[in-house]
Amino acid sequence: DGGITQSPKYLFRKEGQNVTLSCEQNLNHDAMYWYRQDPGQGLRLIYYSQIVNDFQKGDIAEGYSVSREKKESFPLTVTSAQKNPTAFYLCASKLTGGVGEKLFFGSGTQLSVL
Amino acid sequence: AQTVTQSQPEMSVQEAETVTLSCTYDTSESDYYLFWYKQPPSRQMILVIRQEAYKQQNATENRFSVNFQKAAKSFSLKISDSQLGDAAMYFCAYRRNRGGYQKVTFGTGTKLQVIP
């Protein structure tokens, strides 16, 4: 079945540590997105990518980095520069070039600080 | 920059009754899409309904319908015959339709409680 897979479901980060959240899709979608969800703040865009080897900063990119070496994969690294990383992270993808396509979401990763 | 505002952090509705969730947005674009997504306790995001800005007719999906007022930049969601399974967070979202990077912007969400 086609879909988006995020792993791990739960992740714990120690002080000063970088951690990487995985996002893989087999939907043949060009565009991929990373959102951060905090209680009462909705979904805020971290990074997005419309094609391989290209990505754009979203509204809250500081302390995060991404890569898009393959169409299927869009990993997010939470660096030690992100001082408040505890949140629920959602990855999404969609087709580009058409109209009105919805976002397909993964099941999310809950990141907590030890 | 586009912004999406949901001014109702929480709403409640009696089972079988009707409830309307509000959303306003700000954009200088004329061609865009608006969406309502539902996030139940499982946290899986589910598309409820979408509306293209150029279509004057309000979108409808079964018990879900929208009231799209383009001039007022308002996009409310009406849920009729509310069911217990409708209890969830509801997010309004905006995306420009053509050209450039298709950033999708979400509102802060409305938590809907359905009372049996």
CSV table of C-alpha atoms in Angstrom, one decimal:
chain,number,residue,atom,x,y,z
A,1,ASP,CA,0.0,0.0,0.0
A,2,GLY,CA,1.2,3.5,-0.8
A,3,GLY,CA,1.8,5.9,2.0
A,4,ILE,CA,4.1,7.9,4.2
A,5,THR,CA,6.2,6.3,6.9
A,6,GLN,CA,7.6,8.2,9.7
A,7,SER,CA,10.1,6.7,12.2
A,8,PRO,CA,10.6,6.4,15.0
A,9,LYS,CA,7.2,7.0,16.6
A,10,TYR,CA,8.9,8.2,19.8
A,11,LEU,CA,12.3,9.8,20.1
A,12,PHE,CA,14.3,11.1,23.0
A,13,ARG,CA,17.1,13.6,22.8
A,14,LYS,CA,19.8,14.4,25.2
A,15,GLU,CA,21.2,17.8,25.8
A,16,GLY,CA,23.5,18.9,22.9
A,17,GLN,CA,22.6,15.9,20.7
A,18,ASN,CA,21.5,16.0,17.1
A,19,VAL,CA,18.7,13.6,16.2
A,20,THR,CA,17.2,12.7,12.8
A,21,LEU,CA,13.6,12.0,12.1
A,22,SER,CA,12.9,9.8,9.1
A,23,CYS,CA,10.2,10.3,6.5
A,24,GLU,CA,9.8,8.0,3.5
A,25,GLN,CA,7.0,8.0,0.9
A,26,ASN,CA,6.2,5.6,-1.9
A,27,LEU,CA,3.5,7.7,-3.5
A,28,ASN,CA,5.8,9.2,-6.2
A,29,HIS,CA,5.1,12.6,-4.8
A,30,ASP,CA,7.4,15.5,-5.7
A,31,ALA,CA,6.6,17.8,-2.8
A,32,MET,CA,7.4,16.9,0.8
A,33,TYR,CA,6.9,19.0,4.0
A,34,TRP,CA,7.9,19.0,7.7
A,35,TYR,CA,5.6,20.5,10.3
A,36,ARG,CA,6.0,20.9,14.0
A,37,GLN,CA,2.9,20.7,16.2
A,38,ASP,CA,2.8,22.2,19.7
A,39,PRO,CA,-0.4,22.3,21.9
A,40,GLY,CA,-2.4,25.4,21.0
A,41,GLN,CA,-0.2,26.5,18.1
A,42,GLY,CA,-1.4,24.3,15.3
A,43,LEU,CA,1.0,23.1,12.6
A,44,ARG,CA,4.0,25.3,11.8
A,45,LEU,CA,6.1,24.7,8.7
A,46,ILE,CA,9.7,23.9,9.2
A,47,TYR,CA,11.0,23.0,5.7
A,48,TYR,CA,9.5,22.0,2.4
A,49,SER,CA,10.8,20.6,-0.8
A,50,GLN,CA,9.3,20.5,-4.2
A,51,ILE,CA,12.0,18.6,-6.1
A,52,VAL,CA,15.0,16.5,-5.3
A,53,ASN,CA,18.1,18.4,-4.2
A,54,ASP,CA,16.0,21.6,-3.5
A,55,PHE,CA,14.3,22.7,-0.3
A,56,GLN,CA,13.0,25.9,1.2
A,57,LYS,CA,12.9,27.2,4.8
A,58,GLY,CA,9.5,27.4,6.3
A,59,ASP,CA,8.4,29.7,9.2
A,60,ILE,CA,10.5,28.1,11.9
A,61,ALA,CA,13.6,26.6,10.3
A,62,GLU,CA,16.1,27.7,12.9
A,63,GLY,CA,17.7,24.8,14.6
A,64,TYR,CA,16.6,22.3,12.0
A,65,SER,CA,18.2,20.9,8.8
A,66,VAL,CA,16.9,18.7,6.0
A,67,SER,CA,18.2,17.0,2.9
A,68,ARG,CA,16.4,15.7,-0.2
A,69,GLU,CA,18.8,13.4,-2.0
A,70,LYS,CA,16.1,11.0,-3.1
A,71,LYS,CA,12.5,11.6,-4.2
A,72,GLU,CA,11.2,9.2,-1.6
A,73,SER,CA,13.0,10.5,1.4
A,74,PHE,CA,13.1,13.8,3.3
A,75,PRO,CA,14.8,13.4,6.7
A,76,LEU,CA,14.7,16.1,9.3
A,77,THR,CA,17.6,16.7,11.7
A,78,VAL,CA,16.9,18.5,14.9
A,79,THR,CA,20.2,20.1,15.9
A,80,SER,CA,21.5,21.1,19.3
A,81,ALA,CA,20.8,24.7,18.3
A,82,GLN,CA,17.1,24.0,18.6
A,83,LYS,CA,16.6,24.8,22.3
A,84,ASN,CA,13.0,23.7,22.6
A,85,PRO,CA,12.7,20.6,20.5
A,86,THR,CA,9.9,18.9,22.4
A,87,ALA,CA,7.0,18.6,20.0
A,88,PHE,CA,5.1,16.4,17.7
A,89,TYR,CA,6.6,16.3,14.2
A,90,LEU,CA,4.5,15.6,11.1
A,91,CYS,CA,5.8,14.8,7.6
A,92,ALA,CA,3.6,15.3,4.6
A,93,SER,CA,3.7,14.9,0.8
A,94,LYS,CA,1.7,15.9,-2.2
A,95,LEU,CA,1.7,15.9,-6.0
A,96,THR,CA,2.8,19.0,-7.7
A,97,GLY,CA,1.7,20.4,-11.0
A,98,GLY,CA,-2.0,19.5,-10.5
A,99,VAL,CA,-4.6,21.4,-8.7
A,100,GLY,CA,-6.1,20.9,-5.3
A,101,GLU,CA,-4.2,17.9,-4.3
A,102,LYS,CA,-4.4,17.2,-0.6
A,103,LEU,CA,-1.5,16.6,1.7
A,104,PHE,CA,-0.8,13.0,2.7
A,105,PHE,CA,0.5,12.8,6.3
A,106,GLY,CA,2.6,10.4,8.1
A,107,SER,CA,1.6,9.2,11.6
A,108,GLY,CA,4.1,11.5,13.3
A,109,THR,CA,7.1,11.4,15.6
A,110,GLN,CA,6.9,12.6,19.2
A,111,LEU,CA,10.2,14.1,20.2
A,112,SER,CA,11.0,14.7,23.9
A,113,VAL,CA,14.1,16.0,25.7
A,114,LEU,CA,15.7,13.9,28.4
B,1,ALA,CA,2.7,36.5,3.8
B,2,GLN,CA,-0.4,34.3,4.0
B,3,THR,CA,-1.9,33.8,7.5
B,4,VAL,CA,-4.8,31.6,8.6
B,5,THR,CA,-6.7,32.4,11.8
B,6,GLN,CA,-9.0,30.2,13.7
B,7,SER,CA,-10.5,32.2,16.6
B,8,GLN,CA,-12.2,29.4,18.4
B,9,PRO,CA,-9.8,27.3,20.4
B,10,GLU,CA,-12.6,25.0,21.6
B,11,MET,CA,-16.2,24.3,20.6
B,12,SER,CA,-18.8,21.8,21.8
B,13,VAL,CA,-21.9,20.4,20.1
B,14,GLN,CA,-24.6,18.0,21.2
B,15,GLU,CA,-24.7,14.7,19.2
B,16,ALA,CA,-27.0,15.0,16.2
B,17,GLU,CA,-26.8,18.9,16.3
B,18,THR,CA,-25.1,21.2,13.9
B,19,VAL,CA,-21.9,23.2,14.6
B,20,THR,CA,-19.9,25.7,12.6
B,21,LEU,CA,-16.2,26.3,12.9
B,22,SER,CA,-14.7,29.6,11.8
B,23,CYS,CA,-11.6,30.3,9.7
B,24,THR,CA,-10.3,33.6,8.2
B,25,TYR,CA,-7.3,34.0,6.1
B,26,ASP,CA,-5.2,36.8,4.6
B,27,THR,CA,-3.7,36.7,1.2
B,28,SER,CA,-3.0,38.9,-1.8
B,29,GLU,CA,-3.4,36.0,-4.2
B,30,SER,CA,-6.6,35.4,-6.2
B,31,ASP,CA,-6.0,31.7,-7.1
B,32,TYR,CA,-5.7,29.4,-4.1
B,33,TYR,CA,-7.1,26.4,-2.3
B,34,LEU,CA,-8.6,26.2,1.2
B,35,PHE,CA,-8.8,23.0,3.2
B,36,TRP,CA,-10.2,21.6,6.4
B,37,TYR,CA,-8.3,18.8,8.0
B,38,LYS,CA,-9.4,16.7,11.0
B,39,GLN,CA,-7.0,15.3,13.6
B,40,PRO,CA,-8.6,12.7,15.9
B,41,PRO,CA,-6.9,11.5,19.1
B,42,SER,CA,-4.8,9.1,17.0
B,43,ARG,CA,-3.1,12.3,15.6
B,44,GLN,CA,-3.5,11.1,12.0
B,45,MET,CA,-4.4,14.0,9.8
B,46,ILE,CA,-7.4,13.5,7.6
B,47,LEU,CA,-8.7,15.7,4.8
B,48,VAL,CA,-12.3,16.7,5.4
B,49,ILE,CA,-13.1,19.1,2.6
B,50,ARG,CA,-11.4,21.4,0.1
B,51,GLN,CA,-12.5,24.5,-1.8
B,52,GLU,CA,-11.0,26.2,-4.9
B,53,ALA,CA,-11.1,30.0,-4.7
B,54,TYR,CA,-12.4,30.4,-8.2
B,55,LYS,CA,-15.4,28.2,-7.6
B,56,GLN,CA,-18.4,30.2,-6.2
B,57,GLN,CA,-20.3,27.1,-5.2
B,58,ASN,CA,-19.6,26.0,-1.7
B,59,ALA,CA,-18.0,22.5,-1.4
B,60,THR,CA,-20.0,19.7,0.3
B,61,GLU,CA,-18.9,16.3,1.5
B,62,ASN,CA,-21.8,14.3,3.1
B,63,ARG,CA,-22.4,15.9,6.5
B,64,PHE,CA,-19.6,18.5,6.0
B,65,SER,CA,-20.1,21.7,4.1
B,66,VAL,CA,-18.3,25.1,3.9
B,67,ASN,CA,-19.4,28.7,3.7
B,68,PHE,CA,-16.8,30.3,1.5
B,69,GLN,CA,-16.9,34.1,1.4
B,70,LYS,CA,-14.0,35.2,-0.8
B,71,ALA,CA,-14.4,39.0,-0.4
B,72,ALA,CA,-14.5,38.6,3.4
B,73,LYS,CA,-11.7,36.0,3.3
B,74,SER,CA,-13.8,33.7,5.4
B,75,PHE,CA,-14.0,29.9,5.2
B,76,SER,CA,-16.2,28.3,7.8
B,77,LEU,CA,-16.9,24.5,8.2
B,78,LYS,CA,-20.4,23.3,9.0
B,79,ILE,CA,-20.9,19.8,10.5
B,80,SER,CA,-24.4,18.6,10.4
B,81,ASP,CA,-25.9,15.7,12.4
B,82,SER,CA,-22.7,15.6,14.6
B,83,GLN,CA,-21.5,12.2,15.6
B,84,LEU,CA,-19.2,11.1,18.4
B,85,GLY,CA,-16.5,10.3,15.8
B,86,ASP,CA,-16.4,13.9,14.8
B,87,ALA,CA,-14.7,14.8,18.1
B,88,ALA,CA,-11.2,16.0,17.0
B,89,MET,CA,-9.0,19.0,16.3
B,90,TYR,CA,-10.0,20.7,13.1
B,91,PHE,CA,-7.4,22.7,11.1
B,92,CYS,CA,-8.1,25.2,8.4
B,93,ALA,CA,-5.3,25.4,5.7
B,94,TYR,CA,-4.4,27.6,2.7
B,95,ARG,CA,-2.3,27.0,-0.3
B,96,ARG,CA,-1.7,29.2,-3.4
B,97,ASN,CA,-2.7,27.4,-6.6
B,98,ARG,CA,-0.2,28.3,-9.2
B,99,GLY,CA,3.5,29.1,-9.6
B,100,GLY,CA,6.3,29.3,-7.1
B,101,TYR,CA,6.7,27.2,-4.0
B,102,GLN,CA,3.4,25.7,-2.9
B,103,LYS,CA,3.6,26.4,0.8
B,104,VAL,CA,0.7,25.1,2.9
B,105,THR,CA,-0.2,27.3,5.9
B,106,PHE,CA,-2.3,26.0,8.7
B,107,GLY,CA,-4.4,27.7,11.4
B,108,THR,CA,-4.0,27.0,15.1
B,109,GLY,CA,-6.9,24.6,15.2
B,110,THR,CA,-10.3,24.2,16.9
B,111,LYS,CA,-10.9,21.4,19.3
B,112,LEU,CA,-14.4,20.0,18.8
B,113,GLN,CA,-16.1,18.1,21.6
B,114,VAL,CA,-19.2,16.1,20.9
B,115,ILE,CA,-21.5,15.6,23.8
B,116,PRO,CA,-23.6,12.4,23.9
